Every structure is written in C-alpha cells, then in structure tokens.
Amino acid sequence: MPDDGEEDVGGGSLSDDSSFYGDVQLRTELEDRAATFDPSRYWATHNSELAVIAAITVAHASSSALAPKKLYNMYEGDSAGRQLSETVTSFLSRLPPRATHADNCGPWIYIANPRSKSRPTDEDRAGFMERGRGILEDFEATRSGIEASMAGKAKSTIGRKLTPLRKQAEADLYAAAKEKACPSGKWMLFPMAADVDRVWSLVATATAAGELGRAAKVATDDGSGNVTPRLICIYTEDFSDGADVRRVLERLVGMGLVKGKGPGPMGEERAIYYKADAFTYLGIESKNDWGVKASLFSSKDVLAEKKEKAG
C-alpha cells in the first residue's frame, strides 16, 4: 500500500509534493480562500443568479409533488357528518337521508370537500345579525313613513317609490355580510323523499371528490314522512365569486340535477336558486315582511347569461 500522503494511481503515485496539486504559492492561496470562505455571504450574492433560481425551483417542485396533500374535514368527530376514515359508500350506507330520522341524527347530514382550502374563519355572525336587523328596521321605518304619506294612492305608485329603497336595503345586507366575514352561500335542491337518496348520493360523491363546493348537507326526516321535499344545500365559499358559483351550477347541470323538465304545460325548465347564508341567518324566506328578494341567483339567469356571452 502507498504510504500516507500518497495515492496509488494506475500503478504510479502522487505525493503531496506533486505538481498535480499546484505549486506552493497556488496551494497557499487556495487554502487561505477555503479558510476565509463565508457560505452565507456567498449565497447572499448568488441567489439572484438564474441557474441557482432554476435549481431551487426544481427542487421545491419535486418535494411538493412528492408530499401528500393534507386532508381537512370540518365535520370530523360529528356523527352526522362523513368521517375521513370512512368511504363515501360507507357514509351513505350509515346515514341514508330518507330513512334517517331527525330525532336520531339531528336535522342535517353533512359532507365536506376534504381538499377544500376553506377553513374556520373569523365569521362575525352576531355582528352581522345586529347590522342586518338594523338595515331591515331602517327600511321598515322608511316604508311605513312613505305608505303613510301616500295613503289613498294606488299600490303600484307606492310600490314604484319603495322599489329602489328595497334594492338598496338588499345591497346593504350583502355588503354587511362581506364586512362581517359571512360570505358563504349555497345552491338548493328540493328532491322528493322518494328520490332524495339517489340525488344525495350524487351530490355527496361529487363533493368528496372536490367537484362541487366546500361542503353539502341534506335534511333528515323531520316526521313529515315522504310527502314533502328534502332540502339539499351545496355550499360555495363566497357568494360574490360569480365564477365559482357558476362552476358549481354547471357541474350540477352535468350531473343531470338541474334543467330537468318541469311540470308546466310547455315542459319548461325547473330552476334552482342560490341563497347567501347571511339571508338564512336573518330568517329571510321567499315570502317575507320586507319584500326582500331571498335568493341571489337563479339557475335560469346564470345559464342564460352564459349563453348570451357565448353568443
């Protein structure tokens, strides 16, 4: 074996004194540079180089692709919701909405999109409720004053006076919902009890696969039996995000759950409606004392708007 300080290469040898390592002056210079090398200073001046940026980007992309995406379930631990540990099929078998009674489960069955970026927010529901009630009370007071001052005039005349005020009240309610971080909303389906399991199965499967919104829920049997429709809500994160609201609707159309032929003599299409959760919080139904429009969108209007733009 070669002695220390020598390396056997191809039958010959290289010693520390070999010119392979450079002369004394060069070796001294390199050793000084190595001793004084500052890695942090080096990267501070080289991080802006394109080759370095490209290498870092590729490394990060590779690690991100390999890292599994963390799933999140807002209903984890709630027996009325689908758990991440159970398949959608098992969940549907455990809680079939037609046969699940509210006394045993509560009024709703839930499922979340486990890949949704939605997380518990700083929703100020109490603050919105206070602001919303104030808006409605102000409108009611103004309406009463106008009706009193226009007593004896035609209802249509009074109505024309109130319409812009009512629309302003609606706009103020939506603005308050955004300000108080209450932006969510939902498309609503009303299948009959005899068909609710089939429709819910489609909605639940698509929600779990990330094809619809952030979550969905279906009403359980409240004791009224099979004579009344069951409400299914498909939630989106923000009622002001028109593109996302439309995307979810179009997926429902693709699933065959919207645009079914209605019962009218002309076989007109049956519309579904989108409602902001803020209006639900205030108890604003389709028929309300203020005459406020309860829904924000109808499927007919949204789809017709798309056709007009395409045309």
XYZ file of C-alpha atoms in Angstrom:
311
model
C 0.000 0.000 0.000
C 1.237 3.541 -0.578
C 2.495 5.493 2.401
C 0.393 8.260 3.998
C 0.389 11.299 1.784
C 0.498 9.273 -1.407
C -2.231 7.906 -3.659
C -1.594 4.997 -5.995
C -2.983 5.871 -9.426
C -2.611 3.480 -12.344
C 0.488 1.890 -10.934
C 2.212 5.218 -10.239
C 1.987 7.508 -7.279
C 1.214 11.147 -6.467
C 2.785 12.705 -3.415
C 1.823 15.915 -1.618
C 4.800 17.480 -3.358
C 3.489 16.581 -6.820
C 2.694 19.427 -9.211
C -0.762 17.820 -9.560
C -1.800 19.934 -6.549
C -0.184 23.082 -7.897
C 2.888 24.856 -6.707
C 3.374 26.133 -3.170
C 2.029 29.616 -3.939
C -1.188 28.288 -5.526
C -1.817 25.843 -2.700
C -1.286 28.565 -0.119
C -3.745 30.848 -1.925
C -6.418 28.136 -2.166
C -6.016 27.155 1.483
C -6.426 30.804 2.524
C -9.583 31.125 0.418
C -11.028 27.951 1.951
C -10.278 29.153 5.470
C -11.973 32.510 4.925
C -14.949 31.250 2.847
C -18.323 32.537 4.163
C -21.238 30.416 2.793
C -23.953 32.881 3.886
C -22.216 35.742 2.134
C -21.787 33.598 -0.975
C -25.486 32.733 -1.226
C -26.492 36.309 -0.479
C -24.791 37.338 -3.710
C -25.585 34.250 -5.810
C -29.291 33.620 -5.043
C -30.249 36.014 -7.816
C -28.427 34.020 -10.490
C -30.802 32.354 -12.964
C -29.113 28.961 -12.720
C -29.428 28.968 -8.928
C -33.067 30.111 -9.051
C -33.892 27.367 -11.560
C -32.238 24.690 -9.428
C -34.083 25.803 -6.282
C -37.411 25.950 -8.136
C -36.991 22.424 -9.497
C -36.056 21.121 -6.048
C -39.097 22.734 -4.415
C -41.434 21.493 -7.148
C -40.133 17.957 -6.758
C -40.576 17.972 -2.987
C -44.085 19.479 -3.281
C -45.143 16.852 -5.800
C -43.953 14.065 -3.539
C -45.547 15.485 -0.375
C -49.134 14.233 0.118
C -51.815 16.902 0.399
C -53.237 17.125 3.888
C -56.963 16.459 4.019
C -59.270 18.524 6.202
C -62.769 17.695 7.387
C -64.818 20.363 9.114
C -67.219 17.640 10.313
C -64.614 15.290 11.744
C -65.911 13.933 15.046
C -69.522 14.868 14.245
C -71.562 11.676 13.903
C -73.910 13.447 11.473
C -71.025 14.062 9.085
C -68.861 11.889 6.903
C -65.562 10.972 8.579
C -62.257 10.787 6.738
C -61.856 7.215 7.962
C -64.952 6.025 6.080
C -65.567 5.730 2.377
C -68.363 7.707 0.794
C -70.203 4.436 0.184
C -69.978 3.533 3.873
C -71.111 7.019 4.849
C -74.150 6.838 2.569
C -74.994 3.414 3.955
C -74.652 4.624 7.540
C -76.810 7.724 7.053
C -79.314 7.317 4.195
C -81.316 10.565 4.353
C -84.683 9.053 3.514
C -84.549 6.650 6.462
C -82.573 8.800 8.918
C -84.830 10.492 11.454
C -84.039 13.892 12.916
C -84.584 12.549 16.447
C -81.635 10.188 15.993
C -79.251 12.328 13.962
C -80.362 15.923 14.061
C -81.856 17.962 11.234
C -78.949 17.579 8.784
C -76.454 15.108 7.356
C -73.162 16.686 6.246
C -70.227 16.026 3.969
C -67.172 18.201 3.321
C -64.792 18.529 0.424
C -61.618 17.295 2.167
C -59.397 19.098 -0.355
C -61.075 22.457 0.042
C -58.887 25.348 1.146
C -61.768 26.594 3.266
C -61.052 26.715 6.993
C -62.909 28.073 10.007
C -62.917 31.828 9.547
C -63.387 34.857 11.704
C -67.066 34.933 10.788
C -68.786 37.549 12.898
C -72.294 36.177 12.673
C -73.500 38.062 15.734
C -72.125 41.307 14.334
C -73.810 40.691 11.007
C -77.113 39.828 12.667
C -77.057 43.107 14.570
C -76.161 45.097 11.464
C -78.638 43.203 9.287
C -81.548 43.693 11.652
C -80.719 47.380 11.792
C -80.836 47.621 7.986
C -84.209 45.885 7.867
C -85.602 48.027 10.695
C -84.494 51.203 8.924
C -86.158 50.045 5.720
C -89.349 49.160 7.591
C -89.467 52.590 9.229
C -88.895 54.348 5.896
C -91.532 52.221 4.198
C -94.089 52.964 6.902
C -93.466 56.688 6.529
C -93.855 56.569 2.745
C -97.015 54.478 2.930
C -98.494 56.901 5.461
C -97.632 59.941 3.356
C -99.042 58.311 0.210
C -102.196 56.939 1.799
C -105.010 56.614 -0.714
C -102.724 56.317 -3.718
C -102.515 53.222 -5.898
C -100.373 50.360 -4.600
C -98.414 50.388 -7.854
C -97.488 54.031 -7.284
C -96.339 53.319 -3.741
C -94.503 50.238 -4.976
C -92.501 52.261 -7.510
C -91.428 54.553 -4.700
C -90.350 51.657 -2.483
C -88.557 49.527 -5.087
C -85.245 51.454 -5.156
C -85.237 51.634 -1.353
C -85.769 47.883 -1.110
C -82.969 47.201 -3.588
C -80.668 49.452 -1.585
C -81.530 47.530 1.580
C -80.631 44.269 -0.183
C -77.312 45.729 -1.353
C -76.580 46.948 2.178
C -77.248 43.464 3.565
C -74.811 41.835 1.134
C -72.193 44.482 1.899
C -72.635 43.879 5.632
C -72.261 40.127 5.104
C -68.916 40.652 3.387
C -67.765 43.145 6.008
C -68.595 40.726 8.837
C -66.925 37.764 7.077
C -70.171 35.921 6.320
C -69.691 35.362 2.563
C -70.781 31.752 2.083
C -73.851 30.671 0.155
C -75.472 27.617 -1.392
C -77.328 26.221 -4.357
C -80.501 24.490 -3.179
C -82.110 21.322 -4.491
C -85.512 20.042 -3.357
C -85.880 16.376 -4.332
C -88.871 14.462 -3.067
C -88.196 11.989 -0.275
C -88.603 9.067 -2.664
C -85.658 10.376 -4.717
C -83.538 12.002 -2.020
C -81.157 9.059 -1.530
C -80.261 8.992 -5.231
C -79.747 12.747 -5.513
C -77.806 12.935 -2.255
C -75.558 10.078 -3.348
C -74.585 12.026 -6.474
C -74.020 15.258 -4.549
C -72.073 13.596 -1.726
C -69.820 11.658 -4.094
C -69.043 14.757 -6.167
C -68.433 16.872 -3.051
C -65.990 14.354 -1.590
C -64.180 14.244 -4.944
C -63.776 18.029 -4.950
C -66.046 18.550 -7.951
C -68.588 20.853 -6.289
C -68.214 23.326 -3.428
C -66.665 23.215 0.016
C -69.469 21.160 1.604
C -73.028 19.887 1.267
C -75.865 18.871 3.550
C -79.232 17.155 3.278
C -82.284 17.338 5.512
C -83.220 14.272 7.527
C -86.772 13.050 8.130
C -88.414 15.582 10.433
C -91.512 13.469 10.861
C -93.373 14.743 7.827
C -92.647 11.476 6.046
C -92.395 11.262 2.295
C -94.888 13.960 1.359
C -92.580 16.988 1.425
C -89.354 17.687 -0.487
C -85.997 17.365 1.267
C -83.616 20.286 1.038
C -80.060 19.648 -0.197
C -77.583 22.546 0.055
C -74.375 22.687 -1.999
C -72.107 25.331 -0.475
C -69.639 27.702 -2.075
C -67.206 29.866 -0.156
C -68.207 33.306 -1.425
C -71.472 34.492 -2.948
C -69.590 37.318 -4.678
C -67.356 34.856 -6.564
C -69.570 34.573 -9.618
C -67.185 32.288 -11.488
C -67.178 29.704 -8.701
C -70.942 29.941 -8.210
C -71.386 29.314 -11.952
C -68.852 26.474 -11.966
C -70.757 24.565 -9.282
C -74.046 25.112 -11.105
C -72.590 23.851 -14.366
C -71.346 20.724 -12.613
C -74.853 20.133 -11.247
C -76.154 20.517 -14.791
C -73.608 17.968 -15.985
C -74.764 15.578 -13.271
C -78.340 15.844 -14.511
C -79.600 17.519 -11.333
C -80.569 20.832 -12.923
C -82.631 21.715 -16.003
C -84.993 18.782 -15.640
C -88.310 19.228 -17.392
C -90.777 20.952 -15.150
C -94.449 20.206 -14.646
C -95.654 23.159 -16.715
C -97.736 22.638 -19.865
C -94.796 23.738 -22.017
C -92.361 21.463 -20.204
C -90.397 24.487 -19.036
C -87.101 24.007 -17.245
C -87.197 23.863 -13.473
C -84.914 26.496 -11.938
C -82.928 26.145 -8.743
C -81.810 29.044 -6.578
C -78.685 30.274 -4.833
C -79.037 31.937 -1.444
C -76.460 33.715 0.705
C -76.110 32.197 4.171
C -76.375 35.702 5.600
C -80.006 35.871 4.471
C -80.643 32.492 6.092
C -79.184 33.810 9.354
C -81.714 36.652 9.261
C -84.591 34.282 8.525
C -85.359 35.877 5.161
C -87.561 33.416 3.276
C -89.063 33.725 -0.194
C -92.113 35.421 1.310
C -91.042 37.945 3.920
C -92.427 41.087 5.534
C -89.943 43.383 3.799
C -90.468 42.099 0.274
C -86.718 41.487 0.042
C -85.589 39.008 -2.608
C -84.406 35.976 -0.638
C -82.249 34.388 -3.346
C -79.278 35.971 -5.063
C -79.184 33.885 -8.263
C -81.413 31.532 -10.215
C -80.028 28.813 -12.443
C -82.040 30.158 -15.374
C -80.471 33.604 -15.098
C -76.916 32.325 -14.622
C -77.117 29.896 -17.538
C -78.882 32.420 -19.771
C -76.151 34.960 -19.057
C -73.526 32.441 -20.123
C -75.397 31.741 -23.375
C -75.619 35.461 -24.125
C -71.876 35.916 -23.606
C -71.132 32.873 -25.757
C -73.404 34.195 -28.497
